[in-house]
Every structure is written in structure tokens, then in C-alpha cells.
Amino acid sequence: MSAPQQAPQADGQSVLETRNLCVRYGKVEALRATSIRLQAGQIVTVIGPNGAGKSSLLNAIMGLLPSNGTSEGQVLYLGHDVAHHNIEHRLGKGLALVPEKRELFTTMTVEDNLVLGAYRRRKSGWSYRDGLEGIYKIFPRLKERRKQLAGTMSGGERQMVAIGRALMSDPKVLMLDEPSLGLAPRVMAEVFHVISHLRESGVATLLIEQNSRAALQVSDYGYVLEVGDVTLEGKASDLAKNPKVIEAYLGKHA
Amino acid sequence: MDMGVFAVLAQDGITNGAVYALLAMALVLVFSVTRVIFLPQGEFIGYGALTVAALQSGQYPRLVSLLMAVGALTFCVELGTALYNKRYKPVPKLHLMWSAIENLAYPALIWVLARSIGWQDMPMAAQIAFALAMTIPLGIMIYRVAFQPMAEASVLVLLIVAVGVHFAMLGLGLFIFGPEGSTTRSFTEWSTEIGAMLVSGQSLVVIAVSLVMIGALYVFFDRSLYGKALRATAVNRKGAQLVGIGTSQAGRMAFGLAAGLGSLAGVLIAPLNTVGYDTGFVVALKGFVAAIVGGLASYPLAAAGAALVGLLESYSSFWASAYKEVIVFTLIIPVLAWRSLTSGHGDEE
Ligand SMILES: Nc1ncnc2c1ncn2[C@@H]1O[C@H](COP(=O)(O)OP(=O)(O)O)[C@@H](O)[C@H]1O
Ligand SMILES: [Mg+2]
């Protein structure tokens, strides 16, 4: 865990911040004036029930809303508003998203999936080989399976490919949309283990989860999102103790 | 039918099949990447063949003028989009500069080359390359103007647009090339006899070019980053966007490649057939039948389908020449029936 702070969100430069971010699908308002902050090296989680607008939040930050969706408000990345930039630009700056549905290239090999993750990353002095080695160090299983088609992998392995592909773009902020969805508990533990270790490489993580217990365990800070509004926020360890949170999100598992 | 006739028909069928294979690949490519059914393919056949014919007869290739006009239109569309698009705040100056180079300066350069070089004395390979240097950018511009603005539209809407582009290009073809068809010089006069069969060098060139193109495409898709990016877009466009492969960039590549393959197919058939501005459509439809055999998705199946179409056409022209087109197009029915029985709903929309 990072150095304990009284109010972790009050100081320090934030890598990512949304200010009054709204998302609308036609007349449906999926997200209302949401403001969240993420500091370097932090893991911040947004928990909330199905349909609360969690995916909408991440997609709006990435600039990848469905064609019927529009967003308003600011998305500050290192202090610059990127809300009007396209996804390629945001990706180049250092935002990366692992979406809820993974969106892998199923008929291509694991390695091709990873290589394409670095499609925008063609700077001098960097080779795919180095990038791949880095990913294989985090997920040794992917190295064994690198010639296998992504579509034939198990759910946990696919999630690893999806995270690996996102990491190949060398992000400063990694956004994960329900990484534990559909995974067996043991695989889920492995994924969370990796997430908590990403912090060491300086990547800040914005984690979205319905599995609130595991998410709060690895996180520094948390937000509770309910039908488009942030209803609670605080240090993850405090949220985990909050009676309202326990009743609504942790009760079933306790 | 004796062996000699059988072999001649086989040679014919395979030669035509090789051309259909190129067309089928282009159709599969465009459909899988952009979901556009590439009806204007036939026009590229005519544009390619007629431009080479014009170069060989020492005329000014009027396709250059069309390229300049469409280029100017494309630049206007880009400029308008940049100025009025609310989603981009900063006006993308660099992008507009590139657009001006591609759409204004490049066609002007082609015009200068067309005017200043005596193309009728150049080797045929150079003439073909020069024709492709016009048709490929034309394909990219057409994508930009007609299809990119509605990239998210349904397959049906895209098909309707494709029909519109097809008729527009057909009319423009009549306008710039006139109603007369032309043939081009043959690639080679050389031929050889294998057993009782006369093998024409012409056929061998067509088959060789087609095989080389198929091989090159295979390497491109399998090895190069751009090829992988195109495949990725075909498999999962959202995933492609996530890694920064712009849908429009992939679409441009697909249309450029398809226009190149289409006009190359036109160039390949032009020495043996009189190609007019409207000849290409029926030829492209046969490529389409082959692509349907591959479900508009599989390159090897499309190539096999192309060989099948070529052979079927060749043998049916011997037994029932009046019905050869009917027989070829009827092939679609059992193929579609079989496909609809074996595959579930592949439509992921
Ligand atoms: N493409 C869309 N069109 C219309 N409504 C949508 C669309 N995507 C999401 N929604 C609606 O927006 C709300 C928030 O959805 P979402 O962001 O996916 O929530 P979560 O990820 O928290 O489950 C839901 O009510 C959902 O039905
Ligand atoms: Mg969601």
C-alpha cells in the first residue's frame, strides 16, 4: 500500500481526474456529473450494482462510447482536458482500457493480440520483443500459449491476454472493467494479485468491480456509484468497514 | 469430348479462375473490414484496363482528370469535417496538410507524369504500375467520401451506398472512356506445347501474377503489422479501436488494396478480352460468387470458389454456351443453402 494519508484524494497531482462527467444515451442519463480522481501509482476502485453507469464512466474516459452515447464534462489527464480528443490520442498519452467484454482478436494468436496492443507505440529504441518479454514476465502462462488462438483460451487466460494487450501500449493509467467477471475464484485471485503488483511498475489502476470485497482489498481508494451518482467515497479500508457498504455490497459474501 | 479439348477448357477455366480469385479476395477483404459489399469492383476492372489501353495508344489517360476532381472533392470533405466536427476541438492542421498532399498534390503529380512521359513506349509493367497509381488512390478517396462518414451504418445502408457508387462510377466511366471497348497488347507471344495441349504464355502470366498476389497478400496478412491490423479490424472492430487502429485507417487500406486488385484483374483480362467501361460488372459478379463460396470471410475458400467458378464457366461454355452465365450464377443457390444450413447466425450486430 502507498504511504497512508489522512485524505489521499486531497493532495498530490492526479494522473486522471473527471470533473462533472455526464454520459447520455439518447434520453437515458447513465452518468450524472461524476468527479473522480486517481493519483500516480494508486489503485482506485468504483463499485456499484449492475446498470449504475460504471462501464459508461470508463468508456467515456477512454473516448469509446457506443455510437448512440455522448459525454459532457472534463476528463483531465495530467491536468490536460482530453475529453475532445479521439481514442488514438488518449491511447498515445497513456490511457488504456480493458473492457467488460475483453474484445480480443479471437481468431488470432495470443502473441498477435499482444503485438497489436502496441500498434500505436512505434517509437525508436523500443521493440516488440522487449514489450512481449515484459508481459510474459507478468503472465508466464501466456508465453507457453503464445501461438494459441486467443479464442481457444480459458476465461482467465483471456483476461490475461486482454490485460497484457492493454499493457503493451505502455499506459500510465490502466482501466479495468470487471476483470473478475465470469472467472473461477482461484483465477480471480490470480488476476487481483497481478493488479496489486502493477502498482510497482508505476501504473495507476482504475478498477471497476461488482466483486466489491476483492476490489476494496487491493485498492487505496474507492467510490460507490449508484444509478449514475457517486453516493459514497473514501479510503478503501474505510469503505470496507462502512455499514452501508457492508449491507449493500459485502453482505452477501460475508 | 477428347482429352485435348478437356485440357484447353481446363486451362481457360483456371486462367479465368485466377482472375476471379483476385476479385474474390478483394471483396472478402473489403467486406470483412468495412462490411461494405464492394459493388464498384467492376468499375475498377474497366478503369484499370482502359487506362492501360489509353497509355498504350498514346492518348492522355482521362482517369487522371477524374482523380484530380475526386481528390479535390475529398479534400473539401476533409476540410468541412475538420471545421464542423464538434468532437475534435483543435483543428487537425497536420491531418489537413497530409490530406492536401494526398488529395491535391498527388493527383497533380500524376497529371504532370501523364503529360510529360511518352507512355506508349514504356514497358507494359510500367504502364500497369502507372494505371494502378491512379486507381488505388481513387479507391481510397471513394472510401473517404462515400463510406467513411457512415462507417457505423448497417450492412444494408452500406450496400445502398455501394449501389450508388457503382452507378456513379459506371456513368463516369462512360463519360471518360466512351462507349467503345479496347484490348491491350498481350503480355507475351510465347507459348509452348505440353503433350497435345498448347499452353499460352498469356495464361501462364495471368496465373503467375494471381498466385504471386495471393502469396503476397498471405505474407502481408500473416506477417506485417498493417496486415494484422486489418485482420484485427475484421475480427473485432471495437478491439481494434481499443488498440488505436482507427476504423477509417483500416477502411482506407482495405479500399486501396481492393481497388488495386480490381484494376489489376482488369489489366490481366484486357489482352484477351475487349474491355469496355461496363464489362467489369459481370466479371466482378463472378468474383462475388467465388467470395460467397467463402462466406465473404475466408480467403482460402474464396480462392477455391474462384477456381470452381472459372472451371464451371469454361466447361459450361462448351456444353451449353448460351447458359454459361446462368449456370455460374446458379451456383450461388446451393452454396447459400448449404451455408445457411451449416452455419448459425454469424451476424453479430
Ligand atoms: N448503448 C447503450 N444504449 C442505451 N443505454 C445504454 C447503453 N449502454 C448502457 N446503457 C444504459 O446505461 C446505464 C448504465 O450502463 P453501464 O454503464 O453499462 O452500467 P454498469 O457498467 O454499471 O453495469 C444502464 O441503465 C444501461 O441500460
Ligand atoms: Mg458494466
XYZ file of C-alpha atoms and ligand atoms in Angstrom:
631
model
C 0.000 0.000 0.000
C 1.139 3.533 -0.596
C 2.040 5.726 2.328
C -1.030 6.172 4.482
C -2.544 9.607 4.154
C -5.288 11.280 6.053
C -7.053 12.363 2.898
C -5.399 10.658 -0.036
C -7.556 12.475 -2.554
C -6.865 15.949 -1.271
C -3.282 16.467 -2.348
C -0.708 15.274 -4.815
C -1.006 15.557 -8.545
C -3.692 13.406 -10.026
C -2.909 11.470 -13.215
C -6.539 11.185 -14.051
C -9.486 13.194 -12.949
C -13.017 13.567 -14.209
C -14.991 16.718 -13.498
C -18.747 16.621 -13.793
C -18.604 13.869 -16.353
C -22.050 13.044 -17.730
C -22.955 10.260 -20.120
C -26.189 10.076 -22.012
C -27.676 7.508 -24.388
C -30.352 9.430 -26.193
C -32.705 10.379 -23.369
C -31.236 7.904 -20.896
C -28.867 9.569 -18.455
C -26.378 6.874 -17.483
C -23.930 9.026 -15.547
C -24.556 12.348 -13.787
C -21.832 14.890 -13.016
C -19.343 12.354 -11.773
C -15.997 13.529 -10.418
C -13.332 11.025 -9.501
C -9.570 11.237 -9.031
C -6.689 8.876 -9.498
C -3.139 9.572 -8.361
C 0.097 8.104 -9.673
C 0.640 4.558 -8.510
C -2.781 4.306 -6.912
C -5.429 1.686 -7.337
C -8.858 3.240 -7.206
C -11.996 1.190 -7.428
C -15.515 2.090 -8.409
C -18.072 -0.338 -7.089
C -21.780 -0.363 -7.652
C -24.651 -2.513 -8.839
C -25.400 -3.532 -12.387
C -26.518 -0.618 -14.533
C -25.045 2.021 -12.228
C -23.035 3.525 -15.070
C -19.629 2.050 -14.256
C -18.860 0.913 -17.785
C -20.172 4.197 -19.139
C -17.694 6.015 -16.913
C -14.719 4.043 -18.214
C -15.810 4.204 -21.837
C -16.272 7.953 -21.603
C -12.797 8.361 -20.110
C -11.339 6.287 -22.944
C -13.401 8.021 -25.618
C -15.055 4.833 -26.742
C -18.753 5.277 -26.061
C -21.188 3.373 -28.271
C -22.354 5.415 -31.252
C -25.594 6.407 -29.502
C -23.735 7.702 -26.447
C -22.467 11.213 -25.778
C -20.491 12.619 -22.898
C -20.098 16.038 -21.354
C -17.710 17.379 -18.768
C -13.973 17.208 -18.348
C -11.551 14.315 -18.471
C -8.257 15.632 -17.147
C -5.198 13.572 -17.898
C -2.126 15.008 -16.161
C -4.036 18.247 -15.928
C -4.983 18.456 -19.618
C -8.540 18.065 -20.743
C -8.655 15.212 -23.257
C -12.446 14.997 -23.427
C -12.445 16.186 -27.033
C -9.603 14.017 -28.211
C -10.108 10.802 -30.087
C -9.208 7.408 -28.703
C -5.916 7.160 -30.584
C -4.759 10.359 -28.953
C -5.779 9.246 -25.464
C -4.107 5.904 -26.029
C -0.924 7.620 -27.130
C -0.937 9.778 -23.998
C -1.138 6.759 -21.719
C -4.722 5.688 -21.116
C -5.656 2.068 -21.715
C -8.889 0.201 -21.183
C -9.671 -3.470 -20.704
C -13.379 -3.509 -21.484
C -16.019 -5.634 -19.886
C -16.243 -7.909 -22.909
C -12.438 -8.103 -23.404
C -12.850 -7.563 -27.175
C -9.971 -9.867 -28.091
C -8.998 -10.799 -31.632
C -10.242 -14.339 -31.168
C -9.032 -15.822 -34.457
C -5.523 -14.507 -33.981
C -2.723 -15.845 -31.807
C -2.068 -14.654 -28.290
C 1.164 -13.073 -29.441
C -0.521 -11.230 -32.313
C -3.090 -9.889 -29.867
C -0.300 -8.597 -27.660
C 1.694 -7.151 -30.556
C -1.363 -5.274 -31.790
C -1.672 -3.801 -28.314
C 1.445 -1.823 -29.188
C 0.059 -0.704 -32.565
C 0.393 2.963 -31.608
C 3.690 2.528 -29.867
C 6.314 2.821 -32.548
C 8.994 4.909 -31.008
C 12.680 4.442 -31.545
C 14.548 2.323 -29.062
C 11.617 0.095 -28.274
C 10.985 -3.311 -29.767
C 8.062 -5.666 -29.583
C 10.341 -8.276 -28.171
C 11.056 -6.201 -25.064
C 7.391 -5.431 -24.652
C 6.416 -9.075 -25.027
C 9.069 -10.186 -22.556
C 7.643 -7.744 -20.036
C 4.160 -9.179 -20.467
C 5.400 -12.764 -20.321
C 7.130 -11.990 -17.056
C 3.812 -10.895 -15.576
C 1.842 -13.740 -17.169
C 4.197 -16.705 -17.720
C 1.230 -18.751 -18.918
C 0.843 -16.524 -21.952
C 4.377 -17.319 -23.042
C 3.572 -21.028 -23.111
C 0.412 -20.314 -25.055
C 1.705 -17.583 -27.326
C 0.966 -19.468 -30.550
C -2.529 -20.467 -29.472
C -5.564 -18.673 -30.851
C -6.953 -16.227 -28.313
C -10.482 -17.553 -28.860
C -9.499 -21.021 -27.670
C -8.165 -19.860 -24.303
C -9.949 -20.253 -20.977
C -11.732 -17.297 -19.400
C -8.874 -16.473 -17.040
C -6.289 -16.697 -19.787
C -8.361 -14.429 -21.989
C -8.445 -11.881 -19.238
C -4.679 -12.108 -19.042
C -4.408 -11.548 -22.789
C -6.716 -8.563 -22.505
C -4.696 -7.050 -19.668
C -1.440 -7.872 -21.441
C -2.659 -6.255 -24.646
C -3.583 -3.108 -22.768
C -0.209 -3.052 -21.006
C 1.592 -3.327 -24.350
C 0.624 0.271 -25.070
C 2.680 1.284 -22.021
C -0.158 3.002 -20.172
C 0.176 5.279 -17.184
C -3.451 4.638 -16.344
C -4.943 1.201 -16.770
C -8.713 0.916 -16.575
C -10.216 -2.489 -15.897
C -13.911 -3.112 -16.356
C -14.969 -6.010 -14.130
C -11.846 -8.121 -14.612
C -13.224 -10.876 -12.385
C -16.443 -11.281 -14.332
C -17.065 -14.935 -15.112
C -13.819 -16.168 -13.591
C -13.372 -19.038 -11.169
C -12.344 -17.858 -7.686
C -8.808 -19.194 -7.985
C -8.236 -17.468 -11.345
C -9.812 -14.322 -9.969
C -7.331 -14.310 -7.095
C -4.520 -14.553 -9.609
C -5.839 -11.595 -11.599
C -6.172 -9.479 -8.481
C -2.681 -10.494 -7.452
C -1.379 -9.145 -10.758
C -3.384 -5.943 -10.370
C -1.917 -5.275 -6.950
C 1.559 -5.797 -8.366
C 1.105 -3.442 -11.294
C 1.397 -0.638 -8.796
C 5.098 -1.400 -8.511
C 5.642 -0.584 -12.158
C 4.098 2.837 -11.603
C 0.844 2.143 -13.398
C -2.217 3.692 -11.807
C -5.275 1.466 -11.997
C -8.910 2.375 -12.149
C -10.766 -0.772 -11.269
C -14.431 -1.412 -11.700
C -15.963 -4.305 -9.899
C -19.134 -5.892 -8.739
C -16.993 -8.159 -6.622
C -16.555 -5.392 -4.087
C -14.742 -7.307 -1.407
C -11.777 -8.303 -3.535
C -11.695 -4.900 -5.204
C -11.617 -2.983 -1.927
C -8.895 -5.263 -0.638
C -6.410 -4.333 -3.357
C -7.433 -0.684 -3.658
C -6.281 2.516 -2.000
C -9.429 4.473 -2.528
C -12.948 3.709 -3.559
C -16.131 5.211 -4.910
C -19.627 3.810 -4.734
C -21.643 4.535 -7.832
C -25.425 4.101 -7.814
C -27.722 4.890 -10.739
C -25.402 7.464 -12.189
C -24.299 9.203 -8.982
C -21.353 8.783 -6.653
C -23.068 8.181 -3.320
C -20.033 7.396 -1.168
C -16.287 7.688 -1.381
C -13.335 7.162 0.896
C -10.250 5.144 1.629
C -10.808 1.579 0.556
C -10.178 0.249 4.036
C -12.766 2.680 5.462
C -15.311 1.783 2.817
C -14.873 -1.885 3.598
C -15.866 -1.098 7.190
C -18.745 1.224 6.305
C -22.032 -0.370 7.449
C -23.895 0.851 4.349
C -21.328 -0.679 2.059
C -21.271 -3.908 4.050
C -25.025 -4.163 3.895
C -25.387 -3.350 0.221
C -22.268 -4.828 -1.333
C -20.403 -7.052 1.057
C -23.260 -8.586 2.997
C -23.977 -11.442 0.656
C -20.406 -12.612 0.724
C -19.815 -12.151 4.425
C -15.027 -34.550 -75.596
C -11.428 -35.700 -76.055
C -8.538 -35.023 -73.735
C -7.272 -32.139 -75.838
C -10.493 -30.165 -75.576
C -10.772 -31.063 -71.915
C -7.297 -29.686 -71.268
C -7.920 -26.498 -73.227
C -11.087 -25.854 -71.280
C -9.272 -26.546 -68.029
C -6.582 -24.056 -68.969
C -9.200 -21.448 -69.788
C -11.104 -22.125 -66.610
C -8.071 -21.894 -64.393
C -6.892 -18.704 -66.085
C -10.249 -17.049 -65.525
C -10.451 -18.563 -62.077
C -7.152 -16.888 -61.210
C -8.663 -13.523 -62.097
C -11.837 -14.268 -60.131
C -9.653 -15.218 -57.187
C -8.135 -11.734 -57.091
C -11.592 -10.184 -57.240
C -12.944 -12.515 -54.585
C -10.071 -11.702 -52.237
C -10.714 -8.010 -52.654
C -14.403 -8.475 -51.895
C -13.701 -10.574 -48.813
C -11.171 -8.018 -47.626
C -13.471 -5.040 -48.029
C -16.475 -6.785 -46.544
C -14.702 -8.194 -43.509
C -13.002 -4.907 -42.676
C -15.732 -2.386 -43.525
C -18.905 -4.503 -44.024
C -19.294 -2.868 -47.425
C -20.274 -5.119 -50.319
C -17.844 -3.741 -52.832
C -20.044 -3.429 -55.909
C -17.848 -0.788 -57.593
C -15.242 -3.533 -58.045
C -16.400 -3.988 -61.638
C -15.706 -0.358 -62.481
C -12.156 -0.668 -61.258
C -11.718 -3.551 -63.701
C -12.779 -1.273 -66.545
C -10.860 1.758 -65.284
C -7.653 -0.251 -64.975
C -7.889 -1.949 -68.361
C -8.990 1.155 -70.255
C -6.320 3.313 -68.690
C -3.598 0.897 -69.750
C -5.178 0.795 -73.221
C -5.131 4.600 -73.371
C -1.496 4.714 -72.290
C -0.563 2.167 -74.954
C -2.270 4.091 -77.713
C -0.514 7.276 -76.654
C -3.667 9.062 -75.504
C -3.947 11.176 -72.391
C -5.414 8.888 -69.721
C -8.538 10.775 -68.762
C -8.731 8.901 -65.488
C -6.142 11.446 -64.271
C -8.723 14.206 -64.604
C -11.221 12.164 -62.626
C -8.570 11.528 -59.986
C -7.929 15.261 -59.660
C -11.645 16.031 -59.418
C -12.373 13.331 -56.849
C -9.244 14.372 -54.961
C -10.481 17.953 -54.750
C -13.862 16.722 -53.556
C -12.208 14.518 -50.937
C -10.154 17.419 -49.644
C -13.285 19.552 -49.345
C -14.983 16.789 -47.361
C -11.973 16.527 -45.032
C -11.822 20.276 -44.599
C -15.533 20.510 -43.877
C -15.366 17.654 -41.384
C -12.409 19.211 -39.604
C -14.058 22.612 -39.325
C -17.515 21.485 -38.322
C -16.818 18.413 -36.241
C -17.622 19.284 -32.651
C -15.816 16.291 -31.282
C -12.341 17.496 -32.204
C -11.554 20.770 -30.584
C -8.202 21.615 -32.075
C -8.416 21.849 -35.880
C -6.179 18.992 -37.005
C -3.764 21.058 -39.078
C -1.277 18.280 -39.628
C -4.026 15.980 -40.773
C -5.278 18.574 -43.242
C -1.789 19.073 -44.592
C -1.465 15.363 -45.264
C -4.888 15.390 -46.816
C -3.850 18.200 -49.166
C -0.744 16.262 -50.184
C -2.696 13.069 -50.819
C -5.742 14.538 -52.479
C -4.453 17.649 -54.266
C -0.698 17.412 -54.754
C -0.523 13.723 -55.603
C -3.115 13.827 -58.414
C -1.348 16.917 -59.775
C 1.906 14.983 -59.791
C 0.223 12.135 -61.680
C -1.078 14.676 -64.174
C 2.433 16.029 -64.752
C 3.748 12.491 -65.231
C 0.925 11.659 -67.632
C 1.663 14.752 -69.703
C 5.421 14.642 -69.678
C 6.244 11.000 -70.304
C 5.669 9.144 -73.562
C 3.841 6.248 -72.010
C 3.196 4.310 -75.235
C 6.893 3.484 -75.482
C 7.252 2.384 -71.894
C 7.365 -1.297 -70.916
C 3.966 -2.750 -70.126
C 4.830 -3.264 -66.470
C 5.423 0.481 -66.129
C 2.124 1.267 -67.841
C 0.313 -1.079 -65.472
C 2.046 0.427 -62.467
C 1.073 3.909 -63.615
C -2.564 2.855 -64.039
C -2.541 1.364 -60.537
C -1.023 4.589 -59.238
C -4.308 6.198 -60.295
C -6.854 3.544 -59.349
C -5.531 2.777 -55.859
C -5.795 6.377 -54.579
C -9.152 6.643 -56.302
C -10.365 3.690 -54.236
C -9.123 5.337 -51.047
C -10.815 8.633 -51.933
C -14.085 6.888 -52.667
C -13.943 5.266 -49.264
C -13.302 8.634 -47.638
C -16.128 10.417 -49.415
C -18.813 7.762 -49.619
C -18.253 5.208 -46.865
C -16.216 6.628 -44.006
C -18.887 9.151 -42.965
C -21.306 6.275 -42.394
C -18.928 3.627 -41.144
C -21.337 2.703 -38.347
C -24.337 2.240 -40.619
C -25.962 -1.146 -41.179
C -24.830 -3.523 -43.898
C -27.976 -2.721 -45.866
C -27.382 1.039 -45.825
C -23.772 0.477 -46.836
C -24.976 -1.734 -49.668
C -27.284 1.000 -50.891
C -24.400 3.453 -50.863
C -22.309 0.896 -52.745
C -25.020 0.638 -55.399
C -24.950 4.417 -55.725
C -21.172 4.493 -56.064
C -21.375 1.693 -58.619
C -23.757 3.621 -60.868
C -21.851 6.876 -60.418
C -18.609 5.219 -61.418
C -20.315 3.466 -64.313
C -21.623 6.775 -65.652
C -18.283 8.473 -65.156
C -16.636 5.534 -66.909
C -18.838 6.041 -69.933
C -18.077 9.758 -69.842
C -14.302 9.479 -69.635
C -13.653 6.341 -71.677
C -16.524 6.462 -74.141
C -18.750 3.557 -75.149
C -16.069 1.705 -77.122
C -14.183 -1.162 -75.555
C -10.468 -1.770 -76.039
C -7.959 -4.530 -75.817
C -4.383 -4.102 -74.707
C -1.170 -5.587 -76.009
C -0.555 -9.147 -74.931
C 1.946 -9.764 -72.187
C 3.833 -12.279 -74.261
C 3.582 -14.070 -77.607
C 5.410 -17.042 -76.245
C 3.664 -20.394 -75.922
C 4.598 -23.999 -75.505
C 3.151 -27.423 -76.076
C 2.757 -29.884 -73.270
C 1.704 -33.162 -74.811
C -1.154 -32.325 -77.120
C -2.040 -29.127 -75.337
C -0.951 -25.675 -76.366
C -0.157 -23.694 -73.233
C -0.260 -19.974 -73.887
C 2.245 -17.746 -72.164
C -0.608 -15.325 -71.669
C -2.414 -17.804 -69.414
C 0.725 -18.561 -67.511
C 1.334 -14.861 -66.851
C -2.207 -14.412 -65.548
C -1.969 -17.442 -63.285
C 1.508 -16.477 -62.083
C 0.520 -12.890 -61.299
C -2.526 -14.095 -59.447
C -0.544 -16.636 -57.436
C 2.107 -14.067 -56.595
C -0.550 -11.613 -55.447
C -2.221 -14.267 -53.313
C 1.144 -15.193 -51.823
C 1.990 -11.555 -51.196
C -1.366 -10.976 -49.542
C -0.828 -14.034 -47.385
C 2.528 -12.742 -46.194
C 1.067 -9.268 -45.709
C -1.785 -10.526 -43.537
C 0.315 -13.054 -41.676
C 3.490 -11.095 -41.005
C 3.132 -7.360 -41.315
C 1.719 -5.168 -38.589
C -0.630 -3.444 -41.039
C -1.892 -6.779 -42.297
C -2.503 -7.916 -38.747
C -4.268 -4.651 -38.043
C -6.623 -5.280 -40.963
C -7.358 -8.790 -39.739
C -7.900 -7.468 -36.254
C -10.403 -4.931 -37.518
C -12.229 -7.681 -39.370
C -12.369 -9.885 -36.267
C -13.308 -7.243 -33.727
C -13.641 -3.598 -34.645
C -14.112 -2.456 -31.074
C -10.980 -4.288 -30.050
C -9.186 -2.661 -32.963
C -10.300 0.783 -31.845
C -9.080 -0.021 -28.342
C -5.536 -0.560 -29.535
C -5.698 2.534 -31.721
C -6.315 1.016 -35.134
C -8.658 3.638 -36.499
C -11.630 2.121 -38.295
C -11.145 4.663 -41.047
C -7.468 3.877 -41.464
C -8.275 0.188 -41.839
C -11.060 1.070 -44.275
C -8.694 3.147 -46.372
C -6.200 0.309 -46.547
C -8.908 -2.178 -47.496
C -10.322 0.040 -50.244
C -6.889 0.870 -51.600
C -5.968 -2.798 -51.780
C -9.306 -3.749 -53.292
C -9.133 -1.037 -55.942
C -5.623 -2.191 -56.801
C -6.667 -5.839 -57.053
C -9.737 -4.942 -59.122
C -7.845 -2.863 -61.646
C -5.076 -5.456 -61.782
C -7.725 -8.058 -62.637
C -8.919 -5.755 -65.431
C -5.388 -5.408 -66.740
C -4.955 -9.183 -66.695
C -8.043 -9.901 -68.783
C -7.617 -6.975 -71.203
C -5.176 -8.623 -73.646
C -7.634 -11.452 -74.363
C -10.986 -9.722 -73.951
C -12.367 -6.448 -75.186
C -12.973 -4.482 -72.017
C -15.459 -1.632 -72.077
C -16.488 0.738 -69.341
C -19.296 -1.651 -68.375
C -17.610 -5.042 -68.885
C -16.334 -5.283 -65.364
C -19.620 -5.713 -63.593
C -20.337 -9.251 -64.793
C -16.718 -10.256 -64.220
C -16.854 -8.833 -60.712
C -20.102 -10.705 -60.068
C -18.281 -13.947 -60.774
C -15.664 -12.932 -58.258
C -18.582 -12.258 -55.972
C -19.937 -15.791 -56.451
C -16.500 -17.085 -55.506
C -16.417 -14.844 -52.448
C -19.855 -16.103 -51.417
C -18.493 -19.640 -51.533
C -16.075 -18.459 -48.864
C -18.908 -16.873 -46.902
C -17.378 -13.433 -47.565
C -14.984 -14.293 -44.787
C -12.478 -16.970 -45.758
C -9.668 -16.252 -48.206
C -8.718 -19.881 -48.996
C -12.353 -20.846 -49.559
C -12.831 -17.798 -51.764
C -9.810 -18.799 -53.848
C -11.155 -22.346 -54.153
C -14.521 -20.888 -55.101
C -12.812 -18.824 -57.787
C -11.220 -21.910 -59.337
C -14.606 -23.629 -59.224
C -16.340 -20.705 -60.898
C -13.671 -20.498 -63.590
C -13.848 -24.199 -64.415
C -17.630 -24.328 -64.288
C -17.849 -21.384 -66.635
C -15.325 -22.874 -69.014
C -16.965 -26.313 -69.262
C -20.471 -24.963 -69.419
C -19.446 -22.707 -72.293
C -18.541 -25.890 -74.150
C -21.665 -27.890 -73.377
C -24.245 -25.174 -73.103
C -22.654 -21.939 -74.139
C -25.900 -19.982 -74.180
C -26.418 -20.759 -70.496
C -22.907 -20.398 -69.170
C -23.623 -17.242 -67.145
C -26.836 -18.742 -65.815
C -25.025 -21.857 -64.717
C -22.307 -19.894 -62.955
C -24.699 -17.614 -61.115
C -26.954 -20.513 -60.202
C -24.023 -21.853 -58.231
C -24.896 -19.290 -55.596
C -28.118 -21.069 -54.696
C -26.751 -24.426 -53.499
C -23.836 -22.638 -51.853
C -26.095 -20.306 -49.920
C -28.437 -23.142 -48.996
C -25.540 -25.199 -47.744
C -24.092 -22.235 -45.833
C -27.371 -21.350 -44.184
C -27.787 -24.955 -43.082
C -24.280 -25.411 -41.708
C -23.694 -22.080 -40.065
C -25.866 -20.499 -37.418
C -26.317 -16.781 -37.273
C -22.939 -15.255 -37.864
C -24.310 -11.757 -37.765
C -23.048 -10.065 -34.642
C -24.910 -6.817 -34.819
N -25.526 1.693 -25.725
C -26.470 1.987 -24.815
N -27.648 2.488 -25.203
C -28.613 2.800 -24.309
N -28.486 2.634 -22.994
C -27.330 2.134 -22.514
C -26.267 1.780 -23.405
N -25.237 1.318 -22.663
C -25.646 1.375 -21.378
N -26.888 1.859 -21.284
C -27.645 2.103 -20.048
O -26.894 2.968 -19.239
C -26.949 2.569 -17.891
C -25.553 2.340 -17.369
O -24.972 1.243 -18.023
P -23.495 0.745 -17.751
O -22.594 1.901 -17.822
O -23.226 -0.394 -18.651
O -23.605 0.252 -16.226
P -22.706 -0.778 -15.425
O -21.424 -0.979 -16.158
O -22.525 -0.144 -14.097
O -23.480 -2.057 -15.308
C -27.830 1.334 -17.852
O -29.122 1.733 -17.484
C -27.821 0.828 -19.254
O -29.024 0.203 -19.573
Mg -20.580 -2.669 -16.882
